[in-house]
Short mmCIF file of C-alpha atoms in Angstrom, two decimals:
data_model
loop_
_atom_site.label_atom_id
_atom_site.label_comp_id
_atom_site.label_asym_id
_atom_site.label_seq_id
_atom_site.Cartn_x
_atom_site.Cartn_y
_atom_site.Cartn_z
CA LEU A 1 119.03 99.95 86.47
CA ALA A 2 119.03 96.20 86.26
CA LYS A 3 116.30 94.58 88.29
CA THR A 4 117.27 91.74 90.57
CA THR A 5 115.27 88.73 91.68
CA GLN A 6 116.13 86.60 94.70
CA PRO A 7 114.35 83.92 96.71
CA ILE A 8 112.38 85.49 99.51
CA SER A 9 113.71 83.18 102.17
CA MET A 10 116.01 80.24 102.80
CA ASP A 11 116.60 77.94 105.74
CA SER A 12 119.80 76.18 106.67
CA TYR A 13 121.60 74.53 109.57
CA GLU A 14 124.81 75.45 111.25
CA GLY A 15 127.89 74.17 109.46
CA GLN A 16 126.22 73.88 106.06
CA GLU A 17 127.15 75.78 102.93
CA VAL A 18 124.49 78.18 101.74
CA ASN A 19 124.13 79.34 98.16
CA ILE A 20 121.85 82.28 97.37
CA THR A 21 121.21 82.97 93.71
CA CYS A 22 120.22 86.31 92.25
CA SER A 23 118.86 86.83 88.75
CA HIS A 24 119.68 90.00 86.85
CA ASN A 25 118.72 89.29 83.27
CA ASN A 26 119.17 92.82 81.95
CA ILE A 27 122.56 93.51 83.49
CA ALA A 28 124.59 96.03 81.47
CA THR A 29 128.13 95.58 80.23
CA ASN A 30 129.61 97.94 82.81
CA ASP A 31 127.54 96.73 85.75
CA TYR A 32 129.14 95.16 88.77
CA ILE A 33 127.34 92.85 91.19
CA THR A 34 127.45 93.60 94.88
CA TRP A 35 126.03 91.70 97.84
CA TYR A 36 125.09 93.18 101.20
CA GLN A 37 124.08 91.65 104.50
CA GLN A 38 121.61 93.30 106.84
CA PHE A 39 120.80 92.41 110.42
CA PRO A 40 117.60 93.69 112.06
CA SER A 41 117.72 97.38 112.95
CA GLN A 42 121.14 97.85 111.37
CA GLY A 43 122.41 99.30 108.13
CA PRO A 44 123.50 96.93 105.36
CA ARG A 45 127.05 95.65 105.40
CA PHE A 46 129.15 95.02 102.30
CA ILE A 47 129.94 91.35 101.72
CA ILE A 48 131.44 90.96 98.29
CA GLN A 49 131.54 92.43 94.81
CA GLY A 50 132.39 91.00 91.41
CA TYR A 51 132.17 91.43 87.66
CA LYS A 52 132.65 87.94 86.25
CA THR A 53 133.81 84.41 87.07
CA LYS A 54 134.59 83.94 90.74
CA VAL A 55 135.52 86.22 93.57
CA THR A 56 136.43 85.04 97.05
CA ASN A 57 137.14 86.88 100.26
CA GLU A 58 137.36 85.92 103.90
CA VAL A 59 133.62 85.62 104.38
CA ALA A 60 132.09 84.51 101.08
CA SER A 61 132.48 83.57 97.45
CA LEU A 62 130.66 85.03 94.49
CA PHE A 63 130.10 82.95 91.39
CA ILE A 64 129.15 84.70 88.16
CA PRO A 65 128.53 82.69 84.97
CA ALA A 66 129.77 83.82 81.59
CA ASP A 67 126.45 85.41 80.57
CA ARG A 68 126.35 87.32 83.89
CA LYS A 69 122.57 87.07 84.01
CA SER A 70 122.75 85.62 87.49
CA SER A 71 125.13 85.38 90.40
CA THR A 72 125.42 83.12 93.40
CA LEU A 73 126.59 84.14 96.83
CA SER A 74 128.14 81.22 98.65
CA LEU A 75 128.50 81.26 102.43
CA PRO A 76 130.68 78.39 103.69
CA ARG A 77 129.78 76.69 106.97
CA VAL A 78 127.15 79.12 108.17
CA SER A 79 126.60 79.82 111.83
CA LEU A 80 123.65 81.22 113.74
CA SER A 81 125.13 84.69 113.39
CA ASP A 82 124.71 84.50 109.63
CA THR A 83 120.93 84.75 110.08
CA ALA A 84 120.18 87.97 108.20
CA VAL A 85 118.74 89.40 105.00
CA TYR A 86 121.01 89.28 101.97
CA TYR A 87 120.63 91.71 99.07
CA CYS A 88 122.22 91.64 95.63
CA LEU A 89 122.51 94.84 93.67
CA VAL A 90 123.88 95.67 90.25
CA GLY A 91 125.17 99.01 89.06
CA ASP A 92 127.73 100.78 86.92
CA ARG A 93 130.94 101.36 88.82
CA ASN A 94 132.68 103.42 86.20
CA THR A 95 130.12 106.12 85.56
CA GLY A 96 128.91 106.38 89.11
CA ARG A 97 125.52 105.01 88.18
CA ARG A 98 125.59 102.93 91.29
CA ALA A 99 123.21 100.29 92.36
CA LEU A 100 120.70 102.06 94.53
CA THR A 101 117.73 99.82 94.05
CA PHE A 102 117.43 97.17 96.71
CA GLY A 103 115.28 94.23 95.78
CA SER A 104 113.32 92.19 98.24
CA GLY A 105 116.40 90.41 99.52
CA THR A 106 116.69 86.86 100.81
CA ARG A 107 115.95 86.21 104.45
CA LEU A 108 118.34 83.46 105.60
CA GLN A 109 117.44 81.61 108.78
CA VAL A 110 120.17 79.40 110.23
CA GLN A 111 119.00 76.75 112.68
CA PRO A 112 121.15 75.05 115.31
CA GLY B 1 137.54 100.29 106.70
CA ALA B 2 135.39 103.32 106.03
CA VAL B 3 133.06 104.22 108.86
CA VAL B 4 129.77 106.07 108.63
CA SER B 5 128.25 107.33 111.83
CA GLN B 6 124.54 108.04 112.04
CA HIS B 7 122.94 109.90 114.92
CA PRO B 8 120.64 109.50 116.73
CA SER B 9 120.08 105.76 116.60
CA TRP B 10 116.56 106.10 117.94
CA VAL B 11 114.24 109.05 118.32
CA ILE B 12 110.68 109.46 119.53
CA CYS B 13 108.85 112.66 118.79
CA LYS B 14 105.38 114.13 118.91
CA SER B 15 103.35 114.59 115.78
CA GLY B 16 104.00 117.96 114.17
CA THR B 17 107.56 118.36 115.36
CA SER B 18 110.71 118.20 113.24
CA VAL B 19 113.53 115.74 113.64
CA LYS B 20 117.09 116.02 112.34
CA ILE B 21 119.23 112.97 111.58
CA GLU B 22 122.95 113.31 111.01
CA CYS B 23 125.17 111.16 108.83
CA ARG B 24 128.92 111.54 109.13
CA SER B 25 131.78 109.87 107.31
CA LEU B 26 134.41 109.53 110.01
CA ASP B 27 137.55 108.59 108.14
CA PHE B 28 136.95 109.54 104.54
CA GLN B 29 135.48 112.31 102.45
CA ALA B 30 132.10 111.41 101.04
CA THR B 31 131.36 113.13 97.76
CA THR B 32 127.93 111.56 97.69
CA MET B 33 125.59 110.43 100.41
CA PHE B 34 122.34 108.58 100.07
CA TRP B 35 119.28 108.47 102.29
CA TYR B 36 117.07 105.40 102.47
CA ARG B 37 113.90 104.53 104.32
CA GLN B 38 112.96 101.05 105.40
CA PHE B 39 109.62 99.94 106.79
CA PRO B 40 109.37 96.76 108.91
CA LYS B 41 109.94 93.55 106.95
CA GLN B 42 110.53 95.54 103.77
CA SER B 43 113.53 96.42 101.68
CA LEU B 44 115.42 99.70 101.61
CA MET B 45 113.92 102.41 99.45
CA LEU B 46 116.11 105.20 98.18
CA MET B 47 114.77 108.62 99.14
CA ALA B 48 117.39 110.99 97.83
CA THR B 49 120.94 111.45 96.65
CA SER B 50 122.98 114.17 98.30
CA ASN B 51 126.09 115.70 96.78
CA GLU B 52 128.30 118.05 98.76
CA GLY B 53 127.54 121.67 98.05
CA SER B 54 124.56 121.09 95.81
CA LYS B 55 120.86 120.41 96.13
CA ALA B 56 119.77 116.89 96.79
CA THR B 57 118.08 114.82 94.12
CA TYR B 58 114.89 113.26 95.36
CA GLU B 59 113.31 110.05 94.13
CA GLN B 60 109.84 110.14 92.67
CA GLY B 61 107.19 110.33 95.36
CA VAL B 62 109.48 111.74 98.05
CA GLU B 63 108.45 115.23 99.20
CA LYS B 64 111.50 117.46 99.20
CA ASP B 65 109.81 120.02 101.44
CA LYS B 66 109.08 117.39 104.03
CA PHE B 67 112.43 115.64 103.95
CA LEU B 68 115.04 118.38 103.94
CA ILE B 69 118.53 117.25 103.08
CA ASN B 70 121.65 119.32 103.61
CA HIS B 71 125.14 118.22 102.59
CA ALA B 72 127.23 121.14 103.76
CA SER B 73 130.58 119.38 103.92
CA LEU B 74 132.33 116.31 102.59
CA THR B 75 131.80 114.53 105.89
CA LEU B 76 128.30 115.51 106.94
CA SER B 77 124.81 115.21 105.53
CA THR B 78 121.63 115.81 107.48
CA LEU B 79 118.05 114.71 106.92
CA THR B 80 115.33 116.73 108.60
CA VAL B 81 111.86 115.26 108.77
CA THR B 82 109.63 118.31 109.05
CA SER B 83 106.22 118.27 110.69
CA ALA B 84 106.53 114.57 111.34
CA HIS B 85 103.42 112.41 111.42
CA PRO B 86 102.92 108.80 112.56
CA GLU B 87 103.14 107.57 108.96
CA ASP B 88 106.72 108.92 108.86
CA SER B 89 107.69 106.39 111.52
CA SER B 90 110.33 104.24 109.88
CA PHE B 91 113.97 103.19 109.87
CA TYR B 92 116.11 105.79 108.10
CA ILE B 93 119.53 104.75 106.81
CA CYS B 94 122.26 106.81 105.21
CA SER B 95 125.18 105.68 103.13
CA ALA B 96 128.24 107.37 101.72
CA THR B 97 130.56 106.79 98.81
CA THR B 98 133.97 108.09 97.85
CA GLY B 99 134.81 109.34 94.35
CA PRO B 100 134.90 106.53 91.83
CA SER B 101 134.38 103.80 94.41
CA TYR B 102 131.30 101.73 93.90
CA GLU B 103 130.95 100.52 97.44
CA GLN B 104 128.44 102.20 99.71
CA TYR B 105 129.28 102.47 103.37
CA PHE B 106 126.15 102.44 105.47
CA GLY B 107 125.32 104.04 108.78
CA ALA B 108 123.68 102.00 111.52
CA GLY B 109 120.31 103.61 110.88
CA THR B 110 117.90 105.77 112.85
CA ARG B 111 114.59 104.46 114.08
CA LEU B 112 112.02 107.24 114.11
CA SER B 113 108.81 106.82 116.06
CA VAL B 114 106.25 109.58 115.74
CA LEU B 115 103.52 109.56 118.37
#
């Protein structure tokens, strides 16, 4: 399974846009990229998933360059409630070889 | 959206006793469920993969006789921590997936404290 590398932590202020980048240099052709959010003492929550280019939903955008060796989760106008750990995972959607390896994640701290 | 219920949310037990944690998919049939363990300030570590009606597949280093997993139906998987010891104290999280879907739906987790 493709290994992912993320910054350990990031700090931001309310109202700012936050971009968290994940490196996955050995991503396979059939691998998708998925991002999860985890609050303390809770299970992870799905944020967004993509394969290439850009994906946007009501909470975030995911930017994936053409070589797919990295991806960037973009959180627009963060609030205090966005303080959490964010994980990116890669895995094969078609064969069921799902991403089950959580990296260290990025601990985002949003300040007032 | 798909909901996974995990019970109990918190359990305290004495050393040497066994604890059972349940993971239920409430509004979908989960062909596969996963069990993770998470220590404070650390990431999730996959313990085992559970498929309905078959034996669970354990990750390297996870004792199958200590962490008993049963997936008797498409909506229920259980993890039993046998003869629990203080070092088994951790946050246990289950997740479930449907057929070809890639997305994992996670339970809220169970905090186990072994005295």
